[in-house]
Short mmCIF file of C-alpha atoms and ligand atoms in Angstrom, two decimals:
data_model
loop_
_atom_site.label_atom_id
_atom_site.label_comp_id
_atom_site.label_asym_id
_atom_site.label_seq_id
_atom_site.Cartn_x
_atom_site.Cartn_y
_atom_site.Cartn_z
CA MET A 1 -0.21 0.32 0.24
CA THR A 2 1.33 3.55 -0.92
CA PRO A 3 1.80 5.32 2.09
CA LYS A 4 -0.40 8.48 2.84
CA THR A 5 1.47 9.95 5.80
CA PHE A 6 5.02 10.46 6.21
CA ARG A 7 7.87 11.63 9.37
CA ILE A 8 11.22 12.62 8.77
CA LYS A 9 13.65 12.23 11.78
CA ASN A 10 16.88 14.03 11.03
CA PHE A 11 20.06 13.09 13.41
CA GLY A 12 22.85 15.27 12.01
CA CYS A 13 24.44 18.61 11.12
CA GLN A 14 22.66 21.80 9.24
CA MET A 15 23.16 19.71 5.77
CA ASN A 16 21.42 16.73 7.16
CA VAL A 17 18.47 18.97 8.25
CA TYR A 18 18.45 20.57 4.43
CA ASP A 19 18.42 17.21 3.20
CA GLY A 20 15.26 16.33 5.57
CA GLU A 21 13.40 19.76 4.27
CA ARG A 22 13.93 18.51 0.75
CA MET A 23 12.91 15.07 0.88
CA ALA A 24 9.76 16.39 2.53
CA GLU A 25 8.78 18.66 -0.37
CA LEU A 26 9.72 15.63 -2.68
CA LEU A 27 7.11 13.27 -0.57
CA GLY A 28 4.59 16.34 -0.45
CA ASP A 29 4.67 16.70 -4.32
CA GLN A 30 3.70 13.08 -4.14
CA GLY A 31 0.60 14.03 -2.36
CA MET A 32 1.80 12.55 0.82
CA ASN A 33 1.31 14.52 3.83
CA ALA A 34 3.57 15.03 6.74
CA ALA A 35 1.91 13.21 9.93
CA ALA A 36 0.89 15.21 12.97
CA ASP A 37 2.82 15.02 16.06
CA GLY A 38 2.04 12.45 18.14
CA GLU A 39 0.49 10.54 15.29
CA ASP A 40 1.28 7.37 13.50
CA ALA A 41 3.02 7.67 9.95
CA ASP A 42 2.54 5.52 7.29
CA LEU A 43 6.35 5.98 6.20
CA VAL A 44 9.09 7.18 8.62
CA VAL A 45 12.64 8.40 7.11
CA LEU A 46 15.22 8.21 9.38
CA ASN A 47 17.62 10.75 8.38
CA THR A 48 20.84 9.46 10.00
CA CYS A 49 24.41 10.77 10.70
CA HIS A 50 27.33 8.75 11.00
CA ILE A 51 29.89 11.37 12.26
CA ARG A 52 30.32 9.57 15.77
CA GLU A 53 29.82 6.15 16.77
CA LYS A 54 26.85 7.36 19.02
CA ALA A 55 24.76 9.01 16.13
CA ALA A 56 24.83 5.71 13.86
CA GLU A 57 24.07 3.84 16.52
CA LYS A 58 20.86 5.68 17.50
CA ALA A 59 19.82 5.25 13.89
CA TYR A 60 19.51 1.54 14.46
CA SER A 61 17.73 1.81 18.05
CA ASP A 62 15.42 4.04 16.61
CA VAL A 63 14.53 1.78 13.84
CA GLY A 64 13.89 -1.13 16.50
CA ARG A 65 11.55 1.16 18.05
CA LEU A 66 9.16 1.78 15.41
CA ARG A 67 7.39 -1.59 16.29
CA ARG A 68 3.76 -0.91 16.85
CA GLU A 69 2.13 -2.23 19.78
CA ASP A 70 0.00 -4.70 17.24
CA GLY A 71 3.13 -5.77 15.90
CA SER A 72 2.75 -3.70 12.54
CA LYS A 73 5.26 -1.33 11.36
CA PRO A 74 5.72 1.68 9.14
CA LEU A 75 7.32 1.54 5.69
CA ILE A 76 11.17 2.33 6.99
CA ALA A 77 13.34 4.30 4.96
CA LEU A 78 17.53 4.40 5.93
CA ALA A 79 18.55 7.81 4.65
CA GLY A 80 21.67 10.17 5.15
CA CYS A 81 24.84 9.05 6.11
CA VAL A 82 24.33 6.09 7.86
CA ALA A 83 22.88 4.89 4.87
CA GLN A 84 25.41 5.64 2.81
CA ALA A 85 28.33 4.15 4.74
CA GLU A 86 26.45 0.72 5.14
CA GLY A 87 24.39 0.44 2.01
CA ALA A 88 22.93 -3.15 1.73
CA GLU A 89 24.53 -4.01 4.89
CA ALA A 90 22.07 -1.99 6.86
CA LYS A 91 18.98 -3.98 5.53
CA ARG A 92 20.80 -7.36 6.67
CA ARG A 93 21.53 -5.59 10.12
CA SER A 94 17.98 -4.62 10.50
CA PRO A 95 15.18 -6.80 8.71
CA MET A 96 12.78 -3.77 9.70
CA ILE A 97 14.14 -1.43 7.08
CA ASP A 98 12.77 -1.33 3.60
CA LEU A 99 14.64 0.92 1.68
CA VAL A 100 18.21 2.48 1.83
CA VAL A 101 18.96 6.01 0.27
CA GLY A 102 22.21 8.22 0.40
CA PRO A 103 22.62 11.59 0.76
CA GLN A 104 23.14 11.93 -3.05
CA ALA A 105 20.20 9.90 -4.28
CA TYR A 106 17.44 10.97 -2.40
CA HIS A 107 15.86 12.72 -5.30
CA ARG A 108 15.00 9.21 -6.31
CA LEU A 109 13.07 8.64 -2.66
CA PRO A 110 9.54 8.44 -4.12
CA GLU A 111 9.70 6.03 -6.51
CA MET A 112 12.00 3.80 -4.11
CA VAL A 113 9.04 4.05 -1.86
CA ALA A 114 6.48 3.03 -4.19
CA GLU A 115 9.03 -0.12 -5.18
CA ALA A 116 9.33 -0.54 -1.28
CA SER A 117 5.21 -0.39 -1.22
CA ARG A 118 5.23 -3.22 -3.44
CA GLY A 119 7.43 -5.62 -1.59
CA ALA A 120 10.84 -4.50 -2.93
CA ARG A 121 13.91 -3.46 -0.51
CA PRO A 122 15.62 -1.06 -2.88
CA VAL A 123 19.01 0.56 -2.09
CA ASP A 124 20.55 3.69 -3.41
CA THR A 125 23.87 4.93 -2.60
CA ASP A 126 25.39 6.20 -5.84
CA MET A 127 27.10 9.35 -5.83
CA PRO A 128 26.52 11.04 -8.97
CA ALA A 129 27.81 14.72 -9.14
CA ALA A 130 25.13 16.80 -8.57
CA ALA A 131 22.51 15.36 -10.38
CA LYS A 132 20.42 15.31 -7.12
CA PHE A 133 19.77 19.39 -7.11
CA ASP A 134 18.56 19.17 -10.65
CA ALA A 135 15.75 16.78 -9.83
CA LEU A 136 14.46 18.15 -7.01
CA PRO A 137 11.15 20.23 -6.80
CA ALA A 138 11.47 24.32 -6.41
CA ARG A 139 11.47 25.65 -2.83
CA ARG A 140 7.80 26.62 -1.81
CA ARG A 141 8.05 27.02 2.21
CA ALA A 142 11.07 28.38 4.18
CA ALA A 143 11.52 29.47 7.91
CA PRO A 144 12.85 33.15 8.67
CA SER A 145 16.07 31.47 8.92
CA ALA A 146 16.01 28.90 5.81
CA PHE A 147 18.99 26.66 4.89
CA LEU A 148 20.53 26.61 1.57
CA THR A 149 23.06 24.01 0.68
CA VAL A 150 25.55 25.29 -1.90
CA GLN A 151 28.47 23.07 -1.80
CA GLU A 152 28.81 19.30 -0.88
CA GLY A 153 31.27 16.73 -0.23
CA CYS A 154 35.07 16.94 1.51
CA ASP A 155 38.46 16.06 0.21
CA LYS A 156 40.44 17.22 3.01
CA PHE A 157 40.40 13.51 4.91
CA CYS A 158 41.02 14.92 8.18
CA THR A 159 42.14 11.43 9.74
CA TYR A 160 39.24 10.82 12.21
CA CYS A 161 36.50 11.90 10.13
CA VAL A 162 33.95 10.16 7.99
CA VAL A 163 32.48 12.88 5.67
CA PRO A 164 34.67 12.00 2.69
CA TYR A 165 33.34 8.99 2.34
CA THR A 166 29.79 9.27 3.23
CA ARG A 167 29.23 12.80 1.32
CA GLY A 168 31.60 11.89 -1.65
CA ALA A 169 34.20 14.43 -3.21
CA GLU A 170 33.76 18.22 -3.15
CA ILE A 171 31.04 19.86 -5.48
CA SER A 172 30.06 23.26 -5.97
CA ARG A 173 26.31 24.11 -6.72
CA PRO A 174 26.32 26.40 -10.14
CA TRP A 175 25.87 30.11 -9.26
CA PRO A 176 22.70 30.36 -11.34
CA ASP A 177 20.82 27.59 -9.44
CA ILE A 178 21.96 29.06 -5.80
CA VAL A 179 20.62 32.38 -6.87
CA ALA A 180 17.31 31.07 -7.92
CA GLU A 181 16.76 29.17 -4.73
CA ALA A 182 17.80 32.02 -2.56
CA HIS A 183 15.00 34.28 -4.73
CA LEU A 184 12.34 31.37 -4.08
CA LEU A 185 13.48 31.16 -0.58
CA VAL A 186 12.90 34.75 0.52
CA GLU A 187 9.71 34.84 -1.63
CA ALA A 188 8.34 31.93 0.51
CA GLY A 189 9.45 33.93 3.55
CA ALA A 190 13.15 33.54 4.55
CA ARG A 191 14.60 36.78 6.12
CA GLU A 192 17.87 34.88 6.53
CA ILE A 193 19.60 32.29 4.34
CA VAL A 194 22.40 30.27 6.08
CA LEU A 195 24.59 28.92 3.18
CA LEU A 196 25.90 25.37 3.87
CA GLY A 197 28.49 23.03 2.78
CA GLN A 198 30.94 20.58 4.53
CA ASN A 199 33.58 23.03 3.42
CA VAL A 200 31.35 26.16 2.42
CA ASN A 201 34.15 28.41 1.67
CA ALA A 202 35.60 26.02 -0.89
CA TRP A 203 32.64 27.28 -2.96
CA ALA A 204 33.71 28.14 -6.46
CA ASP A 205 31.87 28.59 -9.91
CA GLY A 206 34.59 29.50 -12.21
CA ASP A 207 37.06 32.12 -10.76
CA ARG A 208 33.95 33.46 -8.90
CA GLY A 209 34.21 32.09 -4.91
CA LEU A 210 31.71 32.74 -1.74
CA ALA A 211 32.43 36.07 -1.23
CA GLU A 212 31.27 37.25 -4.54
CA LEU A 213 28.24 34.83 -4.07
CA ILE A 214 27.35 36.35 -0.85
CA ARG A 215 27.96 40.09 -2.75
CA ALA A 216 25.43 38.91 -5.01
CA LEU A 217 23.03 37.47 -2.86
CA ALA A 218 23.05 40.43 -0.73
CA ARG A 219 21.43 42.48 -3.31
CA ILE A 220 18.19 40.59 -3.15
CA ASP A 221 15.33 42.60 -1.54
CA GLY A 222 13.76 41.21 1.40
CA LEU A 223 16.89 39.00 2.41
CA GLU A 224 18.17 40.87 5.37
CA ARG A 225 20.88 38.67 6.65
CA ILE A 226 23.10 36.06 5.36
CA ARG A 227 25.34 33.25 7.05
CA TYR A 228 27.91 30.40 5.98
CA THR A 229 28.89 27.53 7.67
CA THR A 230 31.22 25.47 7.85
CA SER A 231 34.37 26.53 6.82
CA HIS A 232 37.94 25.06 6.84
CA PRO A 233 40.84 27.47 7.94
CA SER A 234 42.55 26.34 4.68
CA ASP A 235 39.90 28.26 2.31
CA MET A 236 39.43 31.23 4.01
CA SER A 237 40.51 33.63 1.62
CA ASP A 238 41.31 37.34 1.98
CA THR A 239 38.59 38.20 -0.30
CA LEU A 240 35.77 36.31 2.10
CA ILE A 241 37.78 37.69 5.14
CA ALA A 242 37.35 41.41 3.49
CA ALA A 243 33.66 40.60 2.83
CA HIS A 244 32.95 40.66 6.78
CA GLY A 245 33.83 44.29 6.69
CA GLU A 246 32.27 45.06 3.44
CA ILE A 247 28.98 43.58 3.26
CA ASP A 248 26.27 44.69 6.00
CA LYS A 249 23.88 41.56 5.46
CA LEU A 250 26.56 39.13 6.11
CA MET A 251 26.25 38.79 9.88
CA PRO A 252 29.34 38.93 12.09
CA TYR A 253 29.60 35.22 12.95
CA LEU A 254 32.42 32.87 11.90
CA HIS A 255 32.21 29.19 12.66
CA LEU A 256 35.88 28.29 12.08
CA PRO A 257 36.65 24.56 13.46
CA VAL A 258 40.18 24.26 14.73
CA GLN A 259 39.82 20.74 16.66
CA SER A 260 43.00 21.30 18.61
CA GLY A 261 45.66 23.63 19.95
CA SER A 262 48.47 21.55 19.52
CA ASN A 263 50.68 21.08 16.41
CA ARG A 264 51.44 17.48 16.76
CA ILE A 265 48.11 16.76 16.95
CA LEU A 266 46.94 18.78 13.99
CA LYS A 267 49.33 16.74 12.09
CA ALA A 268 48.23 13.37 12.88
CA MET A 269 44.66 15.22 12.45
CA ASN A 270 45.70 15.97 8.71
CA ARG A 271 44.32 19.34 9.44
CA ASN A 272 46.71 21.34 6.72
CA HIS A 273 46.75 24.29 9.46
CA THR A 274 49.10 24.96 12.38
CA THR A 275 47.76 26.96 15.43
CA ASP A 276 49.47 30.05 14.23
CA THR A 277 48.06 29.88 10.50
CA TYR A 278 44.65 29.19 12.29
CA LEU A 279 45.32 32.32 14.72
CA ALA A 280 46.90 34.83 12.09
CA ILE A 281 43.24 33.87 10.08
CA ILE A 282 41.35 35.02 13.42
CA GLU A 283 43.54 38.11 13.54
CA LYS A 284 42.83 39.10 10.03
CA VAL A 285 39.25 38.86 10.22
CA ARG A 286 38.92 40.54 13.58
CA ALA A 287 40.88 43.23 11.72
CA ALA A 288 38.15 43.33 9.16
CA ARG A 289 35.23 42.81 11.71
CA PRO A 290 36.20 43.72 14.94
CA ASP A 291 32.87 42.38 16.92
CA ILE A 292 32.99 39.04 14.75
CA ALA A 293 31.68 36.24 17.33
CA ILE A 294 34.06 33.36 16.57
CA SER A 295 32.93 29.73 16.94
CA GLY A 296 34.62 26.39 16.37
CA ASP A 297 34.84 22.66 16.95
CA PHE A 298 37.00 20.61 19.11
CA ILE A 299 37.85 17.03 19.50
CA THR A 300 39.56 15.68 22.91
CA GLY A 301 41.08 12.46 23.19
CA PHE A 302 42.49 12.13 19.63
CA PRO A 303 44.77 9.04 19.62
CA GLY A 304 48.22 10.00 21.03
CA GLU A 305 46.72 13.30 22.74
CA THR A 306 48.96 14.24 25.78
CA GLU A 307 47.78 16.03 29.01
CA GLU A 308 50.23 18.78 27.14
CA ASP A 309 48.71 18.46 24.06
CA PHE A 310 45.42 18.93 25.63
CA GLU A 311 46.40 21.97 28.01
CA ALA A 312 47.44 23.58 24.32
CA THR A 313 43.84 23.27 23.39
CA LEU A 314 42.91 24.88 26.35
CA ASN A 315 45.23 27.58 25.36
CA ILE A 316 44.12 28.22 21.90
CA VAL A 317 40.47 28.83 23.46
CA ASP A 318 41.74 31.25 25.90
CA ALA A 319 43.84 32.78 22.61
CA VAL A 320 40.92 32.92 20.62
CA ARG A 321 38.00 33.82 23.32
CA TYR A 322 35.07 31.89 21.47
CA ALA A 323 31.67 33.30 21.45
CA SER A 324 30.74 29.65 21.10
CA ALA A 325 32.10 26.18 20.68
CA TYR A 326 31.19 22.51 20.20
CA SER A 327 33.38 20.11 21.32
CA PHE A 328 33.39 16.19 21.10
CA LYS A 329 35.24 13.31 22.66
CA TYR A 330 37.14 11.54 19.99
CA SER A 331 34.86 8.63 18.16
CA SER A 332 36.82 5.82 16.22
CA ARG A 333 35.43 5.37 13.14
CA PRO A 334 35.67 2.23 10.94
CA GLY A 335 37.93 3.00 7.73
CA THR A 336 39.57 6.21 8.87
CA PRO A 337 43.19 6.28 9.32
CA ALA A 338 42.78 7.51 12.87
CA ALA A 339 40.72 4.13 13.47
CA THR A 340 44.12 2.14 13.52
CA MET A 341 46.60 4.65 15.18
CA GLU A 342 48.31 3.68 18.22
CA ASP A 343 47.84 5.17 21.69
CA HIS A 344 43.85 5.28 21.68
CA ILE A 345 43.11 7.32 24.76
CA ALA A 346 41.00 5.72 27.67
CA THR A 347 37.20 6.93 27.99
CA GLU A 348 37.13 8.32 30.94
CA THR A 349 40.36 10.53 30.12
CA MET A 350 38.49 11.82 27.14
CA ASP A 351 35.87 12.22 29.32
CA GLU A 352 37.51 14.64 32.03
CA ARG A 353 39.15 16.62 29.10
CA LEU A 354 35.91 17.03 27.59
CA ARG A 355 34.68 18.47 30.80
CA ARG A 356 37.51 20.86 31.37
CA LEU A 357 37.29 22.04 28.02
CA GLN A 358 33.56 22.76 27.71
CA ALA A 359 34.20 24.66 31.42
CA ARG A 360 36.82 26.69 29.74
CA ILE A 361 34.47 27.24 26.34
CA GLY A 362 31.71 28.31 28.74
CA GLU A 363 33.65 31.00 30.68
CA HIS A 364 34.11 32.60 27.39
CA SER A 365 30.82 32.45 25.85
CA LEU A 366 29.55 33.89 29.08
CA ALA A 367 32.05 36.60 28.76
CA PHE A 368 31.25 37.27 24.88
CA ASN A 369 27.44 37.46 26.04
CA ARG A 370 27.63 39.75 29.04
CA SER A 371 30.05 42.01 26.60
CA LYS A 372 26.56 42.55 24.63
CA VAL A 373 24.59 43.80 27.71
CA GLY A 374 23.45 47.20 26.68
CA CYS A 375 24.19 46.80 23.33
CA GLU A 376 21.18 48.18 20.84
CA THR A 377 20.98 45.55 18.07
CA ARG A 378 18.49 43.61 15.72
CA VAL A 379 16.91 40.29 16.40
CA LEU A 380 15.21 37.91 13.84
CA VAL A 381 12.30 36.51 15.70
CA GLU A 382 12.26 32.59 14.84
CA ARG A 383 9.75 30.83 16.99
CA LYS A 384 7.77 31.05 20.51
CA GLY A 385 9.47 30.76 23.72
CA ARG A 386 8.49 28.66 26.53
CA ARG A 387 6.38 31.36 28.52
CA PRO A 388 3.55 32.83 26.82
CA GLY A 389 4.01 36.05 25.00
CA GLN A 390 7.62 35.33 24.97
CA MET A 391 9.57 34.41 21.29
CA ILE A 392 13.28 33.49 20.63
CA GLY A 393 15.33 35.06 18.29
CA ARG A 394 18.68 35.46 17.15
CA SER A 395 21.22 38.59 17.29
CA PRO A 396 23.84 39.23 14.67
CA TRP A 397 26.33 37.14 16.50
CA LEU A 398 23.98 34.24 16.68
CA GLN A 399 23.22 34.37 20.18
CA SER A 400 19.60 33.34 21.18
CA VAL A 401 17.42 36.04 22.45
CA HIS A 402 14.44 35.71 24.69
CA VAL A 403 12.31 38.70 24.13
CA GLU A 404 8.71 39.58 25.28
CA THR A 405 6.65 40.53 22.27
CA ASP A 406 3.68 39.63 20.16
CA ALA A 407 5.68 40.20 17.14
CA GLN A 408 5.59 36.83 15.00
CA PRO A 409 8.26 34.62 13.41
CA GLY A 410 9.64 36.73 10.16
CA ALA A 411 9.60 39.83 11.92
CA ILE A 412 12.97 41.92 13.05
CA LEU A 413 13.06 43.75 16.06
CA ASP A 414 15.05 46.55 17.20
CA LEU A 415 16.12 45.90 20.96
CA THR A 416 18.45 46.32 23.50
CA LEU A 417 20.21 43.27 24.91
CA VAL A 418 19.29 43.46 28.81
CA ALA A 419 20.92 40.30 30.21
CA ALA A 420 23.22 37.70 29.58
CA GLY A 421 23.29 33.85 30.53
CA PRO A 422 25.79 30.88 29.31
CA ASN A 423 23.82 30.41 26.41
CA SER A 424 21.37 32.99 25.70
CA MET A 425 20.71 36.60 26.18
CA THR A 426 17.10 38.54 27.18
CA GLY A 427 16.18 41.15 25.03
CA ALA A 428 13.73 44.48 25.55
CA VAL A 429 11.99 45.69 22.79
CA ARG A 430 12.55 49.11 21.65
CA ARG A 431 10.66 49.26 18.60
CA ARG A 432 9.39 47.21 15.47
CA ALA A 433 11.76 47.61 12.94
CA ALA A 434 10.33 48.83 9.18
CA ALA A 435 9.77 45.35 7.51
N1 LIG B 501 33.09 19.80 7.56
C1 LIG B 501 33.12 20.39 8.84
C2 LIG B 501 32.29 19.51 9.75
C3 LIG B 501 32.34 18.39 10.01
S1 LIG B 501 31.60 17.31 11.07
C4 LIG B 501 34.38 20.75 9.63
O1 LIG B 501 35.19 20.38 8.62
O2 LIG B 501 34.25 21.47 10.54
C5 LIG B 501 31.52 18.32 12.36
C6 LIG B 501 32.61 18.03 13.79
O3 LIG B 501 32.42 16.80 14.06
C7 LIG B 501 33.62 18.36 13.35
O4 LIG B 501 34.25 19.54 13.19
C8 LIG B 501 34.61 17.53 14.45
O5 LIG B 501 34.87 18.40 15.46
C9 LIG B 501 33.47 16.74 14.69
N2 LIG B 501 34.02 15.29 14.53
C10 LIG B 501 34.22 14.69 13.20
N3 LIG B 501 34.59 13.43 13.37
C11 LIG B 501 34.58 13.12 14.60
C12 LIG B 501 35.18 11.81 15.18
N4 LIG B 501 35.41 10.66 14.47
N5 LIG B 501 35.02 12.09 16.39
C13 LIG B 501 34.80 12.85 17.10
N6 LIG B 501 34.16 14.23 16.68
C14 LIG B 501 34.22 14.20 15.43
FE1 LIG B 502 35.72 15.99 7.93
FE2 LIG B 502 37.77 17.58 8.08
FE3 LIG B 502 36.38 17.24 5.98
FE4 LIG B 502 35.36 18.65 8.26
S1 LIG B 502 37.00 19.24 6.92
S2 LIG B 502 34.30 17.26 6.73
S3 LIG B 502 36.46 17.52 9.41
S4 LIG B 502 37.45 15.38 6.77
FE1 LIG B 503 26.61 13.51 10.14
FE2 LIG B 503 26.97 13.34 7.38
FE3 LIG B 503 26.77 15.93 8.41
S1 LIG B 503 27.86 12.29 9.03
S2 LIG B 503 27.57 15.51 10.67
S3 LIG B 503 24.87 14.14 8.79
S4 LIG B 503 27.41 15.23 6.74
#
C-alpha cells in the first residue's frame, strides 16, 4: 500500500536538516502529508548521521522502536550518512528497514518508496555529482532563517572523519541555481539564508568564490541576513575575510573549527593548518570585522593526545576567546586512518578533558554574552518561547535572544540586550523595525 503520511527524523548536521526538508518537499509533491505530532506515520524516514558512533547507533535503536504495539510497522527508509556508509549491509543488520537511500540519491526517494510499497527493498547509494539538485522540486516553504546547501562533500580527509566517504568529493552547485533557490526562499518567507557546505568556503563557480556569491545574494530585496557554515581554515580566502567588513547583510559570525591546539595533533589529524596559521586568520577576520563572534569545533582524546597537547587546546581557546564552540570526544570510525593509529585514549581521560574544555569554553561564551549587555541591536524572531508572550530570535552574533513581544516569526525587532546567560540573552524591545 502506498503511504499517505510520512515523518522525517533528522539526526545530523545542518546539511542533514536541509536534506530532510528537501525529502519532505519531494514526498509532499507525491500527495503525501507530514504526520501530525504524536500521530502514527505510514512512512518513517530516518535521516541518519555517521559522524560519531553514538549518532550512528541511535539510528538502529530508533528502527527497533518503530514496531507498533499490534506488531505492525510503518514503511522504514534509512536515509543520510549511515545509509551511505552501510548500504545493503543496513538491510541485513535490521530486517525492518525497507529501503536505503544515500545523501546523493534521495531525489529518487518517491520511486523507491513506491517500489518498497510493492514489497521490494531497494538500495541506492550512488554518488552522481550534483544530479540530485536538478531533480528536486522548487522551494515553496521557508523558515525565517532558511538553509541553502551550496557545496557538498569534502576532499580534506582529516584522519578521524567519515564525511569524505559518506558525502563524496567536493562539489559546488552552479551560481545560477543557488541564486534562483535563494529568490524562492525569500519569496517563501526567509529573511535570513544560511549557506551550507561541509567546506562551504571552498565553494567556487569558475573564478567566482563564496565572497562574490554572498555579494550577489545581498542584493536580493527582502533578504536581510546571510550566514555561511562550515568553513575550513585552508579555504579562508582574503576576499572572504574582507567581505565581513564590506557586506552589511553578512552577519558578524564565523564558525571556523580548529579541532586541537597542539600542532603535533593537528598534523596527525591531517588538518593542513597549524595553531599559528589559524590564529593569523582569526586576527585578519577581527581586523576586517572587530565585533565578529568566532565559533569552533574541538575533539578531545584524539589518539596519542597527551595532557600537554590537551593544555595547548585550552590555550587556543583562551587565545581566540570563542563566543561559542562545539566539543566532542574522539569517536573511532571504521575505515578512517585514525581508527588504526596507536595510543587510543581511555574513555575516562577523554571525558575528563571534555569536561575541562567545555568549562573553559563556557567561561568565554559567558564573557562574550556579557560584553553585549546594553547593546542596541536587531533580532530576527524565529519561534515561540516557553512562556506565553515570549519569543526566541537570533542576534547578529547568533545568540539566542528571549524577548517579550507579540511579533511573529520573521519579524525583525530593534531591541536592547538587557541580560546575559551562558547560552542565551534576554532582550527588551525598543520598537518594531520597518519590515
Ligand atoms: N566539515 C566540517 C564539519 C565536520 S563534522 C568541518 O570540517 O568542520 C563536525 C565536527 O564533528 C567536526 O568539526 C569535528 O569536530 C567533529 N568530528 C568529526 N569526526 C569526529 C570523530 N570521529 N570523533 C569526534 N568528533 C568528530
Ligand atoms: Fe571531516 Fe575534515 Fe572534511 Fe571537516 S574538513 S568534513 S572534519 S574531513
Ligand atoms: Fe553527520 Fe553526514 Fe552531517 S555524517 S555531520 S549528517 S555530513
